[in-house]
Structure formats: C-alpha cells, structure tokens
Amino acid sequence: MEITHLGHACVLVQSGGARVLIDPGGFAEDFRSVRELDAIVITHQHADHLDRARLPELVRANSQAVVLCDPDSLPILTELGIEASRHPEEGTVVGDTRLEPVGHIHALIHDDIPRVSNVGLLITARSEPNFYHPGDSLEGEPGAVDVLAFPLQAPWQRSRDMTAFLRRIAAPVAFPIHDGLLSSVGRDLYLTQARGLGRRETDVRDLARAGAVPIG
C-alpha cells in the first residue's frame, strides 16, 4: 500500500493495484493533475471535502474512474455534470480492491446546523493492510483497522474525542488528516496529544508533504 496525503482530508491510496482518491476538497493541494484513478470517493458534501470548482476537471481527466459518494452529495455531483453513485451497502470491488461504506451521518457541529450524511471508507485488498478514512464522523464501526486516517482538529471535534477515537480504533498505524484550520504551532500541539494521549501502541506518522509513502 502507498498513501499520499494531499492536504486536509484528501488522500490518495494505492492498494491491490487500485488507485483511490478520497475527498478532493477545497482545502487540499491541487489534485487536478492526479491520473490513472480507479475510484474517486466523496465522504460528504462540505466544501473542504468536495471542491465543486476543481472536481469536474479531475473527473474528466479520469473518465475511467468510478465516482462514489454519500446520499446527500449525489444531487450536488449530478448538478456538476458528474456521473456518480451512492455506495451500495455490500461495497464496491475495483480490480482486486474492495471499497466498503462505513457509517451514515456527519458529526454534530451545532444544534442549529442540520446534520448531513457522511459515509466513511474502508479499503481492503488481499495481502495488503486495510485502510479506513472516516470522513467527518468518529461514530463509524469499521472493525479491525490496520491503517487509520484520523481527524486532527475540527469544529465538531474536541481534542479528547480525537484521542479517544485513536484508542477505540486501535490501529497499528495512523496518520492525521483534517488539519487545514491549524497553524503550524497548533498542529504540532495536536500531534503531540495524539501521540501521548491516544493509543501508545499506535504508530502515529505525519504524512503531510511526504509524497507517496509505502505502508505495510
């Protein structure tokens, strides 16, 4: 498996011969040059996960890729002229790689803000570690996870929620995502908490600006 963190929640995963791009949103680096994708997955409709301006160009350049999303994002993608599908409950197989939906709803931001759908993604391929991206929810139950992308900071998440999530999922390897609102000082502080107050047995790696990183 190779993982490239393209900024904030945007992650490129190569596993089992498939290339899967998750959450190409507005806070990510310029992902429009990414090619040879087999799947593009949107966990939910918020702009930092679904960039309406740049996504159509990416999809046109990767016309062979299946586009999967949560229920509430489907009409938005249709408006953009993008042919997409809701995750089937049984998952989707791309080559030798299985893409399984996890969870249904976004974390609570505030009682006055309606909750939208959020579907996390579990990627599994034979002879590879599996990988879980939760989108914007800590409630999903993906089962045993080898490599975890965990939200470092968010308007809907307290620091203690982040460290409790690391302890609950108990993945051998984890790396931070959803860090676009943090200064460098704040990011270092949250990373220190993740490593010291999360699960001590979890290897928390920082993949920001590291390029394609082999794992497993």
PDB file of C-alpha atoms in Angstrom:
ATOM      1  CA  MET A   1       0.000   0.000   0.000  1.00  0.00           C
ATOM      2  CA  GLU A   2       1.070   3.548  -0.772  1.00  0.00           C
ATOM      3  CA  ILE A   3      -0.594   6.603   0.734  1.00  0.00           C
ATOM      4  CA  THR A   4      -0.234  10.220  -0.336  1.00  0.00           C
ATOM      5  CA  HIS A   5      -1.717  12.905   1.911  1.00  0.00           C
ATOM      6  CA  LEU A   6      -2.696  15.724  -0.436  1.00  0.00           C
ATOM      7  CA  GLY A   7      -3.712  18.122   2.318  1.00  0.00           C
ATOM      8  CA  HIS A   8      -6.563  18.340   4.823  1.00  0.00           C
ATOM      9  CA  ALA A   9      -8.910  15.376   4.189  1.00  0.00           C
ATOM     10  CA  CYS A  10      -7.694  14.500   0.678  1.00  0.00           C
ATOM     11  CA  VAL A  11      -5.866  11.177   0.495  1.00  0.00           C
ATOM     12  CA  LEU A  12      -4.653   9.110  -2.457  1.00  0.00           C
ATOM     13  CA  VAL A  13      -4.476   5.392  -1.661  1.00  0.00           C
ATOM     14  CA  GLN A  14      -2.884   2.780  -3.903  1.00  0.00           C
ATOM     15  CA  SER A  15      -3.849  -0.703  -2.734  1.00  0.00           C
ATOM     16  CA  GLY A  16      -4.232  -4.011  -4.535  1.00  0.00           C
ATOM     17  CA  GLY A  17      -3.414  -2.334  -7.831  1.00  0.00           C
ATOM     18  CA  ALA A  18      -6.239   0.216  -7.463  1.00  0.00           C
ATOM     19  CA  ARG A  19      -5.762   3.971  -7.119  1.00  0.00           C
ATOM     20  CA  VAL A  20      -8.435   5.616  -4.985  1.00  0.00           C
ATOM     21  CA  LEU A  21      -8.703   9.357  -4.295  1.00  0.00           C
ATOM     22  CA  ILE A  22     -10.755  10.327  -1.245  1.00  0.00           C
ATOM     23  CA  ASP A  23     -12.271  13.762  -0.508  1.00  0.00           C
ATOM     24  CA  PRO A  24     -10.754  16.139  -3.064  1.00  0.00           C
ATOM     25  CA  GLY A  25     -11.913  19.253  -1.237  1.00  0.00           C
ATOM     26  CA  GLY A  26     -11.247  22.955  -1.195  1.00  0.00           C
ATOM     27  CA  PHE A  27      -8.513  22.861   1.462  1.00  0.00           C
ATOM     28  CA  ALA A  28      -6.456  20.250  -0.413  1.00  0.00           C
ATOM     29  CA  GLU A  29      -3.454  20.846  -2.623  1.00  0.00           C
ATOM     30  CA  ASP A  30      -4.074  20.977  -6.377  1.00  0.00           C
ATOM     31  CA  PHE A  31      -5.226  17.433  -7.108  1.00  0.00           C
ATOM     32  CA  ARG A  32      -6.261  18.093 -10.717  1.00  0.00           C
ATOM     33  CA  SER A  33      -3.058  16.522 -12.085  1.00  0.00           C
ATOM     34  CA  VAL A  34      -3.713  13.148 -10.403  1.00  0.00           C
ATOM     35  CA  ARG A  35      -4.178  10.488 -13.073  1.00  0.00           C
ATOM     36  CA  GLU A  36      -4.913   6.773 -13.562  1.00  0.00           C
ATOM     37  CA  LEU A  37      -7.541   6.752 -10.829  1.00  0.00           C
ATOM     38  CA  ASP A  38      -9.839   3.768 -10.459  1.00  0.00           C
ATOM     39  CA  ALA A  39     -12.181   5.447  -7.977  1.00  0.00           C
ATOM     40  CA  ILE A  40     -12.970   8.887  -6.587  1.00  0.00           C
ATOM     41  CA  VAL A  41     -14.805   8.827  -3.266  1.00  0.00           C
ATOM     42  CA  ILE A  42     -16.612  11.700  -1.532  1.00  0.00           C
ATOM     43  CA  THR A  43     -17.472  11.133   2.132  1.00  0.00           C
ATOM     44  CA  HIS A  44     -19.818  14.132   2.369  1.00  0.00           C
ATOM     45  CA  GLN A  45     -20.836  17.409   0.760  1.00  0.00           C
ATOM     46  CA  HIS A  46     -18.924  20.041   2.771  1.00  0.00           C
ATOM     47  CA  ALA A  47     -16.620  22.211   0.681  1.00  0.00           C
ATOM     48  CA  ASP A  48     -13.439  21.077   2.411  1.00  0.00           C
ATOM     49  CA  HIS A  49     -14.239  17.535   1.189  1.00  0.00           C
ATOM     50  CA  LEU A  50     -15.968  18.269  -2.140  1.00  0.00           C
ATOM     51  CA  ASP A  51     -14.470  21.064  -4.223  1.00  0.00           C
ATOM     52  CA  ARG A  52     -17.172  21.994  -6.737  1.00  0.00           C
ATOM     53  CA  ALA A  53     -14.758  24.156  -8.759  1.00  0.00           C
ATOM     54  CA  ARG A  54     -11.925  21.663  -9.274  1.00  0.00           C
ATOM     55  CA  LEU A  55     -13.658  18.273  -9.076  1.00  0.00           C
ATOM     56  CA  PRO A  56     -15.225  18.262 -12.572  1.00  0.00           C
ATOM     57  CA  GLU A  57     -11.820  18.708 -14.218  1.00  0.00           C
ATOM     58  CA  LEU A  58     -10.395  15.838 -12.173  1.00  0.00           C
ATOM     59  CA  VAL A  59     -13.284  13.556 -13.158  1.00  0.00           C
ATOM     60  CA  ARG A  60     -12.959  14.435 -16.855  1.00  0.00           C
ATOM     61  CA  ALA A  61      -9.252  13.577 -16.750  1.00  0.00           C
ATOM     62  CA  ASN A  62     -10.039  10.238 -15.084  1.00  0.00           C
ATOM     63  CA  SER A  63     -13.082   9.180 -17.076  1.00  0.00           C
ATOM     64  CA  GLN A  64     -12.452   5.522 -16.276  1.00  0.00           C
ATOM     65  CA  ALA A  65     -12.821   6.108 -12.524  1.00  0.00           C
ATOM     66  CA  VAL A  66     -15.999   5.186 -10.666  1.00  0.00           C
ATOM     67  CA  VAL A  67     -17.284   8.065  -8.508  1.00  0.00           C
ATOM     68  CA  LEU A  68     -18.846   7.007  -5.195  1.00  0.00           C
ATOM     69  CA  CYS A  69     -20.458   9.242  -2.603  1.00  0.00           C
ATOM     70  CA  ASP A  70     -22.822   9.591   0.327  1.00  0.00           C
ATOM     71  CA  PRO A  71     -26.556  10.092  -0.378  1.00  0.00           C
ATOM     72  CA  ASP A  72     -26.636  13.878   0.161  1.00  0.00           C
ATOM     73  CA  SER A  73     -23.695  14.521  -2.170  1.00  0.00           C
ATOM     74  CA  LEU A  74     -25.289  12.702  -5.104  1.00  0.00           C
ATOM     75  CA  PRO A  75     -27.559  15.565  -6.284  1.00  0.00           C
ATOM     76  CA  ILE A  76     -24.653  18.018  -5.969  1.00  0.00           C
ATOM     77  CA  LEU A  77     -22.463  15.867  -8.186  1.00  0.00           C
ATOM     78  CA  THR A  78     -25.313  15.444 -10.656  1.00  0.00           C
ATOM     79  CA  GLU A  79     -25.651  19.243 -10.839  1.00  0.00           C
ATOM     80  CA  LEU A  80     -21.944  19.423 -11.652  1.00  0.00           C
ATOM     81  CA  GLY A  81     -22.448  17.017 -14.540  1.00  0.00           C
ATOM     82  CA  ILE A  82     -20.610  14.200 -12.772  1.00  0.00           C
ATOM     83  CA  GLU A  83     -21.940  10.666 -13.087  1.00  0.00           C
ATOM     84  CA  ALA A  84     -21.766   9.228  -9.577  1.00  0.00           C
ATOM     85  CA  SER A  85     -23.358   6.507  -7.472  1.00  0.00           C
ATOM     86  CA  ARG A  86     -24.256   6.110  -3.831  1.00  0.00           C
ATOM     87  CA  HIS A  87     -22.215   3.458  -2.053  1.00  0.00           C
ATOM     88  CA  PRO A  88     -24.000   0.105  -2.288  1.00  0.00           C
ATOM     89  CA  GLU A  89     -24.341  -1.482   1.154  1.00  0.00           C
ATOM     90  CA  GLU A  90     -22.374  -4.529   0.006  1.00  0.00           C
ATOM     91  CA  GLY A  91     -19.465  -2.368  -1.110  1.00  0.00           C
ATOM     92  CA  THR A  92     -17.767  -1.927  -4.480  1.00  0.00           C
ATOM     93  CA  VAL A  93     -14.982  -4.031  -5.983  1.00  0.00           C
ATOM     94  CA  VAL A  94     -12.417  -2.248  -8.136  1.00  0.00           C
ATOM     95  CA  GLY A  95      -9.966  -4.761  -9.561  1.00  0.00           C
ATOM     96  CA  ASP A  96      -8.746  -6.725  -6.539  1.00  0.00           C
ATOM     97  CA  THR A  97      -9.693  -3.982  -4.084  1.00  0.00           C
ATOM     98  CA  ARG A  98     -12.909  -3.684  -2.061  1.00  0.00           C
ATOM     99  CA  LEU A  99     -14.352  -0.304  -1.109  1.00  0.00           C
ATOM    100  CA  GLU A 100     -16.758  -0.640   1.820  1.00  0.00           C
ATOM    101  CA  PRO A 101     -19.006   2.131   3.170  1.00  0.00           C
ATOM    102  CA  VAL A 102     -18.917   2.792   6.924  1.00  0.00           C
ATOM    103  CA  GLY A 103     -21.393   4.954   8.836  1.00  0.00           C
ATOM    104  CA  HIS A 104     -24.242   7.211   7.766  1.00  0.00           C
ATOM    105  CA  ILE A 105     -24.169  10.692   9.319  1.00  0.00           C
ATOM    106  CA  HIS A 106     -21.852  13.646   9.901  1.00  0.00           C
ATOM    107  CA  ALA A 107     -20.745  14.511  13.418  1.00  0.00           C
ATOM    108  CA  LEU A 108     -22.772  17.147  15.253  1.00  0.00           C
ATOM    109  CA  ILE A 109     -21.335  20.641  14.724  1.00  0.00           C
ATOM    110  CA  HIS A 110     -24.084  22.612  16.496  1.00  0.00           C
ATOM    111  CA  ASP A 111     -27.762  22.039  17.259  1.00  0.00           C
ATOM    112  CA  ASP A 112     -28.633  24.863  14.837  1.00  0.00           C
ATOM    113  CA  ILE A 113     -26.763  23.249  11.922  1.00  0.00           C
ATOM    114  CA  PRO A 114     -28.552  20.317  10.232  1.00  0.00           C
ATOM    115  CA  ARG A 115     -26.513  17.145  10.063  1.00  0.00           C
ATOM    116  CA  VAL A 116     -25.782  15.810   6.594  1.00  0.00           C
ATOM    117  CA  SER A 117     -24.936  12.302   5.509  1.00  0.00           C
ATOM    118  CA  ASN A 118     -21.338  11.111   5.890  1.00  0.00           C
ATOM    119  CA  VAL A 119     -20.076   7.754   4.682  1.00  0.00           C
ATOM    120  CA  GLY A 120     -16.563   6.698   5.640  1.00  0.00           C
ATOM    121  CA  LEU A 121     -14.494   4.326   3.538  1.00  0.00           C
ATOM    122  CA  LEU A 122     -12.741   1.050   4.352  1.00  0.00           C
ATOM    123  CA  ILE A 123     -10.301  -0.124   1.655  1.00  0.00           C
ATOM    124  CA  THR A 124      -9.326  -3.791   1.672  1.00  0.00           C
ATOM    125  CA  ALA A 125      -7.096  -5.786  -0.686  1.00  0.00           C
ATOM    126  CA  ARG A 126      -5.601  -9.237  -0.349  1.00  0.00           C
ATOM    127  CA  SER A 127      -2.060  -9.307   1.084  1.00  0.00           C
ATOM    128  CA  GLU A 128      -2.267  -5.580   1.900  1.00  0.00           C
ATOM    129  CA  PRO A 129      -3.059  -3.750   5.144  1.00  0.00           C
ATOM    130  CA  ASN A 130      -6.570  -2.319   5.153  1.00  0.00           C
ATOM    131  CA  PHE A 131      -7.235   1.404   5.436  1.00  0.00           C
ATOM    132  CA  TYR A 132     -10.023   3.479   6.987  1.00  0.00           C
ATOM    133  CA  HIS A 133     -10.963   7.096   6.238  1.00  0.00           C
ATOM    134  CA  PRO A 134     -13.852   8.223   8.468  1.00  0.00           C
ATOM    135  CA  GLY A 135     -14.745  11.481   6.750  1.00  0.00           C
ATOM    136  CA  ASP A 136     -16.275  13.772   9.369  1.00  0.00           C
ATOM    137  CA  SER A 137     -17.516  11.259  11.906  1.00  0.00           C
ATOM    138  CA  LEU A 138     -15.999   9.265  14.735  1.00  0.00           C
ATOM    139  CA  GLU A 139     -19.088   7.072  15.107  1.00  0.00           C
ATOM    140  CA  GLY A 140     -18.457   4.522  12.343  1.00  0.00           C
ATOM    141  CA  GLU A 141     -17.612   0.911  13.176  1.00  0.00           C
ATOM    142  CA  PRO A 142     -15.152  -0.325  10.560  1.00  0.00           C
ATOM    143  CA  GLY A 143     -13.970  -3.381  12.504  1.00  0.00           C
ATOM    144  CA  ALA A 144     -10.269  -4.172  12.718  1.00  0.00           C
ATOM    145  CA  VAL A 145      -8.218  -1.449  11.008  1.00  0.00           C
ATOM    146  CA  ASP A 146      -4.537  -1.599  10.046  1.00  0.00           C
ATOM    147  CA  VAL A 147      -4.030   1.974   8.842  1.00  0.00           C
ATOM    148  CA  LEU A 148      -6.214   4.823  10.102  1.00  0.00           C
ATOM    149  CA  ALA A 149      -6.633   8.383   8.837  1.00  0.00           C
ATOM    150  CA  PHE A 150      -7.805  10.323  11.879  1.00  0.00           C
ATOM    151  CA  PRO A 151      -9.201  13.880  12.006  1.00  0.00           C
ATOM    152  CA  LEU A 152      -6.700  16.003  13.908  1.00  0.00           C
ATOM    153  CA  GLN A 153      -8.937  19.019  14.526  1.00  0.00           C
ATOM    154  CA  ALA A 154     -12.431  20.128  13.518  1.00  0.00           C
ATOM    155  CA  PRO A 155     -15.277  22.426  14.617  1.00  0.00           C
ATOM    156  CA  TRP A 156     -17.188  19.248  15.552  1.00  0.00           C
ATOM    157  CA  GLN A 157     -14.381  17.543  17.495  1.00  0.00           C
ATOM    158  CA  ARG A 158     -12.692  18.088  20.851  1.00  0.00           C
ATOM    159  CA  SER A 159      -9.112  17.010  21.412  1.00  0.00           C
ATOM    160  CA  ARG A 160     -10.254  14.305  23.820  1.00  0.00           C
ATOM    161  CA  ASP A 161     -12.602  12.963  21.132  1.00  0.00           C
ATOM    162  CA  MET A 162      -9.642  12.614  18.771  1.00  0.00           C
ATOM    163  CA  THR A 163      -7.519  10.715  21.285  1.00  0.00           C
ATOM    164  CA  ALA A 164     -10.473   8.514  22.303  1.00  0.00           C
ATOM    165  CA  PHE A 165     -11.004   7.663  18.616  1.00  0.00           C
ATOM    166  CA  LEU A 166      -7.382   6.570  18.319  1.00  0.00           C
ATOM    167  CA  ARG A 167      -7.783   4.374  21.384  1.00  0.00           C
ATOM    168  CA  ARG A 168     -11.074   2.850  20.188  1.00  0.00           C
ATOM    169  CA  ILE A 169      -9.971   2.007  16.647  1.00  0.00           C
ATOM    170  CA  ALA A 170      -6.574   0.794  17.942  1.00  0.00           C
ATOM    171  CA  ALA A 171      -4.909   0.718  14.529  1.00  0.00           C
ATOM    172  CA  PRO A 172      -1.208  -0.220  14.397  1.00  0.00           C
ATOM    173  CA  VAL A 173      -0.546   2.791  12.121  1.00  0.00           C
ATOM    174  CA  ALA A 174      -2.384   6.134  11.993  1.00  0.00           C
ATOM    175  CA  PHE A 175      -1.809   9.497  10.362  1.00  0.00           C
ATOM    176  CA  PRO A 176      -3.527  12.872  10.797  1.00  0.00           C
ATOM    177  CA  ILE A 177      -5.928  14.413   8.328  1.00  0.00           C
ATOM    178  CA  HIS A 178      -8.445  17.282   8.622  1.00  0.00           C
ATOM    179  CA  ASP A 179      -5.787  19.734   9.772  1.00  0.00           C
ATOM    180  CA  GLY A 180      -6.458  22.642   7.391  1.00  0.00           C
ATOM    181  CA  LEU A 181      -7.631  25.050  10.105  1.00  0.00           C
ATOM    182  CA  LEU A 182      -4.499  24.694  12.231  1.00  0.00           C
ATOM    183  CA  SER A 183      -1.406  26.876  12.410  1.00  0.00           C
ATOM    184  CA  SER A 184       1.924  25.056  12.464  1.00  0.00           C
ATOM    185  CA  VAL A 185       2.121  25.593  16.232  1.00  0.00           C
ATOM    186  CA  GLY A 186      -1.405  24.278  16.786  1.00  0.00           C
ATOM    187  CA  ARG A 187      -0.796  21.306  14.515  1.00  0.00           C
ATOM    188  CA  ASP A 188       2.309  20.314  16.482  1.00  0.00           C
ATOM    189  CA  LEU A 189       0.334  20.577  19.725  1.00  0.00           C
ATOM    190  CA  TYR A 190      -2.471  18.329  18.463  1.00  0.00           C
ATOM    191  CA  LEU A 191       0.039  15.818  17.092  1.00  0.00           C
ATOM    192  CA  THR A 192       1.746  15.711  20.477  1.00  0.00           C
ATOM    193  CA  GLN A 193      -1.608  14.963  22.099  1.00  0.00           C
ATOM    194  CA  ALA A 194      -2.376  12.264  19.536  1.00  0.00           C
ATOM    195  CA  ARG A 195       0.893  10.524  20.268  1.00  0.00           C
ATOM    196  CA  GLY A 196       0.871  10.991  24.039  1.00  0.00           C
ATOM    197  CA  LEU A 197      -2.816  10.667  24.866  1.00  0.00           C
ATOM    198  CA  GLY A 198      -4.038   8.372  22.120  1.00  0.00           C
ATOM    199  CA  ARG A 199      -3.161   4.692  21.989  1.00  0.00           C
ATOM    200  CA  ARG A 200       0.529   4.433  22.832  1.00  0.00           C
ATOM    201  CA  GLU A 201       0.924   1.280  20.723  1.00  0.00           C
ATOM    202  CA  THR A 202      -0.262   3.122  17.603  1.00  0.00           C
ATOM    203  CA  ASP A 203       2.500   4.451  15.363  1.00  0.00           C
ATOM    204  CA  VAL A 204       1.291   7.978  14.561  1.00  0.00           C
ATOM    205  CA  ARG A 205       3.034   9.103  11.381  1.00  0.00           C
ATOM    206  CA  ASP A 206       2.853  12.543   9.814  1.00  0.00           C
ATOM    207  CA  LEU A 207       2.459  12.134   6.040  1.00  0.00           C
ATOM    208  CA  ALA A 208       1.988  15.829   5.204  1.00  0.00           C
ATOM    209  CA  ARG A 209       4.111  16.825   2.198  1.00  0.00           C
ATOM    210  CA  ALA A 210       5.866  13.438   2.313  1.00  0.00           C
ATOM    211  CA  GLY A 211       4.773  12.271  -1.127  1.00  0.00           C
ATOM    212  CA  ALA A 212       3.760   8.641  -1.720  1.00  0.00           C
ATOM    213  CA  VAL A 213       4.592   6.699   1.439  1.00  0.00           C
ATOM    214  CA  PRO A 214       4.716   2.863   1.436  1.00  0.00           C
ATOM    215  CA  ILE A 215       2.964   1.294   4.429  1.00  0.00           C
ATOM    216  CA  GLY A 216       2.897  -2.376   5.306  1.00  0.00           C
TER     217      GLY A 216
END
